[in-house]
mmCIF file of C-alpha atoms in Angstrom:
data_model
loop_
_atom_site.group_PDB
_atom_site.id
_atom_site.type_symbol
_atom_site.label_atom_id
_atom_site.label_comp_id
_atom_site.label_asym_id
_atom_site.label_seq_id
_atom_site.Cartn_x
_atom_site.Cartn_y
_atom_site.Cartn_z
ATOM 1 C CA UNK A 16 10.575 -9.900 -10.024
ATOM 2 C CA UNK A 17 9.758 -7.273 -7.385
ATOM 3 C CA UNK A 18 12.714 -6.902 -4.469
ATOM 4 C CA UNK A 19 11.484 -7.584 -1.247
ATOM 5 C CA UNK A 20 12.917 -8.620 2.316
ATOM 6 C CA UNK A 21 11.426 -11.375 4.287
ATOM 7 C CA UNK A 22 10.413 -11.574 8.565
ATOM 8 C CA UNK A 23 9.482 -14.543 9.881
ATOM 9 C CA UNK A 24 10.148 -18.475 8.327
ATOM 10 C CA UNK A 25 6.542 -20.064 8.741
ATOM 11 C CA UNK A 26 5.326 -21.868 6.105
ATOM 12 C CA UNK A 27 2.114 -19.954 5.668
ATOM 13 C CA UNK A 28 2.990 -16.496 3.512
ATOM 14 C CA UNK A 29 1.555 -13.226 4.238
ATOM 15 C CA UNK A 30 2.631 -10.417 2.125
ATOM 16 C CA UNK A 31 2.631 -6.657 2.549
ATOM 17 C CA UNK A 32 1.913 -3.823 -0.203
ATOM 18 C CA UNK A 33 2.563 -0.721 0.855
ATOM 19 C CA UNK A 34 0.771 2.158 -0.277
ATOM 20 C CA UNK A 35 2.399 5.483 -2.533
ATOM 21 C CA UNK A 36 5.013 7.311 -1.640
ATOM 22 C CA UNK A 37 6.487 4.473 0.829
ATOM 23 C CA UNK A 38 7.994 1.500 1.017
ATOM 24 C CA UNK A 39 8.186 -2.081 2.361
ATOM 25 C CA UNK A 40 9.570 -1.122 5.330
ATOM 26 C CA UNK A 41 6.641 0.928 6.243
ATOM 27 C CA UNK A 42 4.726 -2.151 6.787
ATOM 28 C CA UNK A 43 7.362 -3.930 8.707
ATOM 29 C CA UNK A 44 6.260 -2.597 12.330
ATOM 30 C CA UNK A 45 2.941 -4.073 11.671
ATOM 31 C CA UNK A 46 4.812 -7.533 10.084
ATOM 32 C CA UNK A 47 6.467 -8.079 13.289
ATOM 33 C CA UNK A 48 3.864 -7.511 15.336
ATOM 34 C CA UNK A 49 1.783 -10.277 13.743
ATOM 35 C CA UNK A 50 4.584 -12.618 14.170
ATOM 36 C CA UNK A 51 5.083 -12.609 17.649
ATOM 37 C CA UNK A 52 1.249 -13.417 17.898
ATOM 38 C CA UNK A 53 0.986 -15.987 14.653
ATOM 39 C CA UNK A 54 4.914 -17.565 14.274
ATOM 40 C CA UNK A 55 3.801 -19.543 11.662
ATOM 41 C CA UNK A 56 3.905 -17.350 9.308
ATOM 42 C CA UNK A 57 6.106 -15.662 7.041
ATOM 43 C CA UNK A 58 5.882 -11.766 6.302
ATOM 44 C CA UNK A 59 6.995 -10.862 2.346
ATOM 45 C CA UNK A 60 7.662 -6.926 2.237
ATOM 46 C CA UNK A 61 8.313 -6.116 -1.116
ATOM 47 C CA UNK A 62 8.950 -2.359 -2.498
ATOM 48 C CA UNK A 63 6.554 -1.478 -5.362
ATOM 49 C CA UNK A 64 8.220 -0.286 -8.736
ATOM 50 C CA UNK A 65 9.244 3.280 -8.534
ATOM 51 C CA UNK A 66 9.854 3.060 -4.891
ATOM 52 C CA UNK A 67 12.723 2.923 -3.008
ATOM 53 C CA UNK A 68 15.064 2.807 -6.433
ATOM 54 C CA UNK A 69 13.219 -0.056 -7.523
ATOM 55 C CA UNK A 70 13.044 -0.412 -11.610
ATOM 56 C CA UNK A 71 10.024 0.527 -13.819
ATOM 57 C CA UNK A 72 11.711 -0.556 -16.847
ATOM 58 C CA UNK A 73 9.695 -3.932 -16.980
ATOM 59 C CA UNK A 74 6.416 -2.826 -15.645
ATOM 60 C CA UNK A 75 4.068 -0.469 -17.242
ATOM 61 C CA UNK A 76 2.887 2.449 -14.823
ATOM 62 C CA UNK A 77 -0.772 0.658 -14.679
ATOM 63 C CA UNK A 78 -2.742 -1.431 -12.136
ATOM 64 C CA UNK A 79 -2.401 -4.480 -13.844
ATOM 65 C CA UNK A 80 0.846 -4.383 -14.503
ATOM 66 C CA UNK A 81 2.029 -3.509 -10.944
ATOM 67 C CA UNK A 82 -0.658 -6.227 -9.906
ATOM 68 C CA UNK A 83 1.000 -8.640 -12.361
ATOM 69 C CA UNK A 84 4.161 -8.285 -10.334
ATOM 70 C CA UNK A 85 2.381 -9.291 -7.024
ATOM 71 C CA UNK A 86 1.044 -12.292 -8.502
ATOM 72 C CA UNK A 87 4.394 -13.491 -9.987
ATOM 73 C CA UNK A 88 5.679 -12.733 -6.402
ATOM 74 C CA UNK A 89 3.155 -14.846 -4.658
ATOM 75 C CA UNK A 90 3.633 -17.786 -7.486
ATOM 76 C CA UNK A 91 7.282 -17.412 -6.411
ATOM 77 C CA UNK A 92 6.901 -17.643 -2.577
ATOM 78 C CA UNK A 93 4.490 -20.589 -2.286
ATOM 79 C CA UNK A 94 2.543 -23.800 -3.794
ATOM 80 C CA UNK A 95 -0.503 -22.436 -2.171
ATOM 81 C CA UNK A 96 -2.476 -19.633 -2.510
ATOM 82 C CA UNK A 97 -0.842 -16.733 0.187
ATOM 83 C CA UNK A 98 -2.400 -13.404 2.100
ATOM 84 C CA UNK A 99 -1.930 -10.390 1.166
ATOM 85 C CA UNK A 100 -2.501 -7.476 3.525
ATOM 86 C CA UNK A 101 -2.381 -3.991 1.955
ATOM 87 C CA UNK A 102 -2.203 -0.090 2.621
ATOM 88 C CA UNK A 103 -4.202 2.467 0.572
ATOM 89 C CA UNK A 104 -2.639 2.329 -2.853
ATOM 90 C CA UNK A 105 -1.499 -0.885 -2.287
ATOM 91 C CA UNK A 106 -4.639 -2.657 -0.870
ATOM 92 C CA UNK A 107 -6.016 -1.712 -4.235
ATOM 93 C CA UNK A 108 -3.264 -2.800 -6.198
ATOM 94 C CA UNK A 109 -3.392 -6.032 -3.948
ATOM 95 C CA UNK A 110 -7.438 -6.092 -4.998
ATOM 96 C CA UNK A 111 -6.311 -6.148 -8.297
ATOM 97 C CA UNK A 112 -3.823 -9.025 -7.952
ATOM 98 C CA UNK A 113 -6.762 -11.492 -6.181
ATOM 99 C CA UNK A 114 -9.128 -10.550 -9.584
ATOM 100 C CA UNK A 115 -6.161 -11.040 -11.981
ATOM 101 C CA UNK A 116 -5.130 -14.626 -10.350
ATOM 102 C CA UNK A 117 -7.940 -15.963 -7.373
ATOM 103 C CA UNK A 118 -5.472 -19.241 -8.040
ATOM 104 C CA UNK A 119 -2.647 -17.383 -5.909
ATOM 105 C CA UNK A 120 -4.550 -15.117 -3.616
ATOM 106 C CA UNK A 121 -6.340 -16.456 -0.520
ATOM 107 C CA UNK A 122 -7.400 -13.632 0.598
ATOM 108 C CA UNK A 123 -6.870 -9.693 0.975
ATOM 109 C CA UNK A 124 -7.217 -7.475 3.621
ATOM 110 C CA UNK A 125 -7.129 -4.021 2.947
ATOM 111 C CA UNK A 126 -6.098 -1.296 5.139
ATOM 112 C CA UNK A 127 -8.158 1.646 4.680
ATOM 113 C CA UNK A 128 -8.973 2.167 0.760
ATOM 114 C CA UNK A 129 -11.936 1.453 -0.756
ATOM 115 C CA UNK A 130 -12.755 -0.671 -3.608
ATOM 116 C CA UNK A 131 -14.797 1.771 -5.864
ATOM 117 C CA UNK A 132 -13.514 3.749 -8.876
ATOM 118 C CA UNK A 133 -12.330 6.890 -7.196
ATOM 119 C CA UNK A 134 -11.739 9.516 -10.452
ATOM 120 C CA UNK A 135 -15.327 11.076 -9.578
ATOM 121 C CA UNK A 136 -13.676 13.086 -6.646
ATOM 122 C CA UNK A 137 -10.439 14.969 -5.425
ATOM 123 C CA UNK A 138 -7.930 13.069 -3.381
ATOM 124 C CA UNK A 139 -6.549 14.646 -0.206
ATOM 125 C CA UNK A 140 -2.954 13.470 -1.440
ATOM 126 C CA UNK A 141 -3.350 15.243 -4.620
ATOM 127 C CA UNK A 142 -1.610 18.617 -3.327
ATOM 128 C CA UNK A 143 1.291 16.453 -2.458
ATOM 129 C CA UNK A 144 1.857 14.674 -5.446
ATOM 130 C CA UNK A 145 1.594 18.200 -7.249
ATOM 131 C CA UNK A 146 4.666 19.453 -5.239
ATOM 132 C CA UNK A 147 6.574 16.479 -5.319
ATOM 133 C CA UNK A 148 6.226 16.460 -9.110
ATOM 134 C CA UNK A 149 7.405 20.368 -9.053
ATOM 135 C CA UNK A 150 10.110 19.743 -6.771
ATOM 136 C CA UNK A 151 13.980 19.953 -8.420
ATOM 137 C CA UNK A 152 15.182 16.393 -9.558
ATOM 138 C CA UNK A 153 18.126 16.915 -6.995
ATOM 139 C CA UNK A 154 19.591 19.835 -4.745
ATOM 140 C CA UNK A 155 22.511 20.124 -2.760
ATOM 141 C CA UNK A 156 21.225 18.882 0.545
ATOM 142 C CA UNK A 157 18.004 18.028 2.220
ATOM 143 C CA UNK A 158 17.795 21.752 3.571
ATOM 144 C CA UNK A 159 18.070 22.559 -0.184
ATOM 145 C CA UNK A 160 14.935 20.274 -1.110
ATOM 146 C CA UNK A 161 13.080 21.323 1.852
ATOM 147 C CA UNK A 162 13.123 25.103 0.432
ATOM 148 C CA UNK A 163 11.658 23.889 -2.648
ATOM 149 C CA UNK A 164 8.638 22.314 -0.926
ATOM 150 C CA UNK A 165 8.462 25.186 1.753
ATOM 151 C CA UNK A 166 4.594 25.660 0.798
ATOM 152 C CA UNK A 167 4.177 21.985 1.854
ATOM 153 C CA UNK A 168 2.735 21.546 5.183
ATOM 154 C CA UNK A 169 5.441 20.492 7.901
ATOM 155 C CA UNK A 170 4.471 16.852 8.592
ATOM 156 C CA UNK A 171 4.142 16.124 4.276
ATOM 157 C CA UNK A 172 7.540 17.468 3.902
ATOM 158 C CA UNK A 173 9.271 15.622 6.269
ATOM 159 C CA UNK A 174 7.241 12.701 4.830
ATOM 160 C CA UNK A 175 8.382 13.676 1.201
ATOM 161 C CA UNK A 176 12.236 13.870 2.036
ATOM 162 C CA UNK A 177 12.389 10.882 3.826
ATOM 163 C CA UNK A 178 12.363 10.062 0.097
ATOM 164 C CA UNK A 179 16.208 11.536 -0.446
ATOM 165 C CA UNK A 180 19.089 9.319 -1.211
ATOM 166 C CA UNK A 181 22.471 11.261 -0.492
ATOM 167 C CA UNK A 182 24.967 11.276 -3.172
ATOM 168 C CA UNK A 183 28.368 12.329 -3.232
ATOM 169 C CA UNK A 184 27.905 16.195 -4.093
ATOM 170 C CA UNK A 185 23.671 16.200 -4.043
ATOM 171 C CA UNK A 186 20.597 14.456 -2.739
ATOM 172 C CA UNK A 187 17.735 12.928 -5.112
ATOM 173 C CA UNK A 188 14.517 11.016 -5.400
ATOM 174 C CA UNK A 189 14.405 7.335 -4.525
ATOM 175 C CA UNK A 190 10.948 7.710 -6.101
ATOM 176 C CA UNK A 191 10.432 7.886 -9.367
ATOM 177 C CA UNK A 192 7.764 10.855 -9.636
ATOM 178 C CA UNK A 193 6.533 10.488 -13.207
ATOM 179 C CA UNK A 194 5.926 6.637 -12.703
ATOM 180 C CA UNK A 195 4.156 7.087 -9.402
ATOM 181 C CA UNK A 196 2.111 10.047 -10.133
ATOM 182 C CA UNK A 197 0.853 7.586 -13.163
ATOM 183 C CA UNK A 198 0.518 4.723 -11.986
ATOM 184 C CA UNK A 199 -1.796 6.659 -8.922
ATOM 185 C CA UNK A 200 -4.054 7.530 -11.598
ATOM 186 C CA UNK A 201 -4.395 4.142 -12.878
ATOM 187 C CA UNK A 202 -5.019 2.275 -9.420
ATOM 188 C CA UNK A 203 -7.714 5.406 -8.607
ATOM 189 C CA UNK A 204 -9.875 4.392 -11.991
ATOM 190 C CA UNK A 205 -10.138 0.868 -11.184
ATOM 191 C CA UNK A 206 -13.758 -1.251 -10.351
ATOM 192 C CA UNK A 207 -12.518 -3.628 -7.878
ATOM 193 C CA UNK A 208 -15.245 -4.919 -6.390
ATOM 194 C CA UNK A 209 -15.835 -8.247 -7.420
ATOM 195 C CA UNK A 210 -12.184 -9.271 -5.996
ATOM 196 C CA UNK A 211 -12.498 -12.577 -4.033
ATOM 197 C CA UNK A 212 -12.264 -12.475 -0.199
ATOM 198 C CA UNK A 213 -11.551 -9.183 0.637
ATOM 199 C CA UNK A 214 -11.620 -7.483 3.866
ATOM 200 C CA UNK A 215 -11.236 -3.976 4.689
ATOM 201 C CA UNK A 216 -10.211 -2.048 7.382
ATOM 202 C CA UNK A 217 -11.145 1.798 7.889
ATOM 203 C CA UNK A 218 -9.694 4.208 10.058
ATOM 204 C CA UNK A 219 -12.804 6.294 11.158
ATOM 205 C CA UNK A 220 -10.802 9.318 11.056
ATOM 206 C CA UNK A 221 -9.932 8.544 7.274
ATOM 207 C CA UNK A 222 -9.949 10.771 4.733
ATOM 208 C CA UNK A 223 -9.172 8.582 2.005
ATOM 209 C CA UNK A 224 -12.189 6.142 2.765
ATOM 210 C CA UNK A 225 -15.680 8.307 2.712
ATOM 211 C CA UNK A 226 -19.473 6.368 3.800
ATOM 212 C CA UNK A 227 -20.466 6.619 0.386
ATOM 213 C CA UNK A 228 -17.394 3.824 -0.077
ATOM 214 C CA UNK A 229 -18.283 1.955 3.234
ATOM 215 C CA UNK A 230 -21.771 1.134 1.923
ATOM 216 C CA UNK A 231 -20.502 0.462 -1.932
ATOM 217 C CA UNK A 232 -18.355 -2.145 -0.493
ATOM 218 C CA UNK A 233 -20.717 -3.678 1.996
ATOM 219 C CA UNK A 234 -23.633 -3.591 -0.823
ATOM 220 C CA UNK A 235 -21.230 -5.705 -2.986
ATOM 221 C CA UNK A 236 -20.880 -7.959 -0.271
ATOM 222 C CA UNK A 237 -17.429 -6.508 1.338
ATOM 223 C CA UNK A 238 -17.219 -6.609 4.755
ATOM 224 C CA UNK A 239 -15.725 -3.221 6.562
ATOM 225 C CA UNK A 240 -14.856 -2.978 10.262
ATOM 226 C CA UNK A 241 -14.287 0.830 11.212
ATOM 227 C CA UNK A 242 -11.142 1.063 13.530
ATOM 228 C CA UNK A 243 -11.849 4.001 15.922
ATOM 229 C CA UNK A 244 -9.503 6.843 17.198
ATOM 230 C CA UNK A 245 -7.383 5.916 13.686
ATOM 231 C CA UNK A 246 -6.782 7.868 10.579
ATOM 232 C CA UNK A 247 -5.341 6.449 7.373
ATOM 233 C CA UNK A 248 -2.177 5.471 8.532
ATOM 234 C CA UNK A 249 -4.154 3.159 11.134
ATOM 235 C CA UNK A 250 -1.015 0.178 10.597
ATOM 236 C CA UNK A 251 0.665 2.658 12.975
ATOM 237 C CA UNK A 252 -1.648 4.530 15.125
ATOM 238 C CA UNK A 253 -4.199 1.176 15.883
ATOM 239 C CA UNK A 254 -1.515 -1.419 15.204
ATOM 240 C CA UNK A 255 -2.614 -3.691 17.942
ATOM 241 C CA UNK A 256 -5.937 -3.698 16.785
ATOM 242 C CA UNK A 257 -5.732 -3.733 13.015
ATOM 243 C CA UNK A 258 -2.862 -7.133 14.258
ATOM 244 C CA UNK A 259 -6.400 -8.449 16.023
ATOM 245 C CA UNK A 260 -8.541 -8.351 12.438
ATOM 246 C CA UNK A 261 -5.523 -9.713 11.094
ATOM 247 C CA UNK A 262 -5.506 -12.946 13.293
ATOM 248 C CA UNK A 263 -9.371 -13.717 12.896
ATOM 249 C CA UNK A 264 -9.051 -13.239 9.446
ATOM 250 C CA UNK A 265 -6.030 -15.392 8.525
ATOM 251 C CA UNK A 266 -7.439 -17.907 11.335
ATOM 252 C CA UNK A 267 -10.604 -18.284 9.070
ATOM 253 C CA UNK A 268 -9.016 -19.582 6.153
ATOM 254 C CA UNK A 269 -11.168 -18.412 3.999
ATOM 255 C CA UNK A 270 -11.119 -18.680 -0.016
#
């Protein structure tokens, strides 16, 4: 079963998928921020495999797989179907889950990735994922790694080697590269728009979430709210307001 670390000791369960290349504790700001408004509930922030150390051995590098492992999480957590909030990769993954098992998902909110099969274009993360993949497996010291991904824009490679566990003699990858880098490729090819009570939230300045998407979703009935002045990390930059959607949503109870 997927690791995760728990905020909050409601009864009611939200849980938190974060997107690539992070972790669970990327989602926690925006956890506790919901809590002080809803104390109720019960935040779940669990790291995806090949994040943060956690194993792949078990789990297949594919959507359903990785979905698989949220829905055996939720069974876990609750008698009751839970919430699941969830950032770019993993609001898809999260998608995913509610079509694999409706019986455990009450509903999923999605923060800023759409629902469409996405293989038809170029991703504006795929530069990154190409140098993380070409980076060394370890180097002396973070200095080290951040000469190897000197071609990387400032902001990515801080981003990237925030992803460095320090060992005795050497630093590596907390993130297994190969697994990610599939399982990316997997969650971008999926049709998830017939996923049950979904919700999605767009930062207007997103890259990741074109108009072509916006009216995809809402012509399969999907509602989207754009969140102005926000870009894809909108958790962080719109937090109070994306916490607002949150509260209607979860207050609606919806199936």
């Amino acid at each position: 079963m997927l690791a995760y670390t728990t905020r909050g000791d409601g009864d009611r369960v939200v849980l938190f998928v974060h997107g690539v290349l992070s972790t669970g504790r990327s989602l926690a700001p925006l956890a506790r921020r919901l809590l002080t408004q809803r104390p109720e509930l019960r935040a779940i922030l669990p790291d995806l495999p090949g994040h943060n150390d956690a194993p792949t051995e078990d789990t297949p590098p594919t959507i359903d797989a990785v979905a698989d492992r949220i829905v055996e999480l939720a069974a876990h957590l609750a008698n009751e179907p839970i919430d699941v909030v969830g950032h770019s990769m993993g609001g898809r993954i999260a998608l995913r889950a509610a079509q694999r098992a409706p019986e455990h998902i009450r509903s999923v909110v999605v923060l800023d990735a759409p629902a469409g099969p996405l293989q038809h274009r170029p991703s504006p993360l795929e530069p990154t994922i190409d140098a993380l993949l070409a980076a060394p497996e370890q180097a002396p010291d973070a200095d080290a790694m951040g000469e190897a991904l000197e071609h990387v824009d400032p902001n990515t490679r801080r981003w990237l080697l925030g992803h460095l566990a320090t060992e005795a003699d050497h630093v590596r990858w907390t993130v297994d590269r190969a697994y990610v880098a599939a399982l990316r490729q997997s969650v971008m090819h999926a049709d998830l728009f017939d996923a049950p009570s979904v919700f999605v939230l767009r930062g207007e300045r997103s890259p990741f979430v074109i108009d072509e998407d916006i009216e995809a979703c809402r012509e399969h009935g999907i509602e989207v709210i754009d969140i102005p002045n926000a870009g894809h990390d909108l958790h962080v930059s719109a937090a109070r307001v994306v916490v607002g959607h949150l509260c209607t949503r979860l207050d609606r109870g919806e199936r």
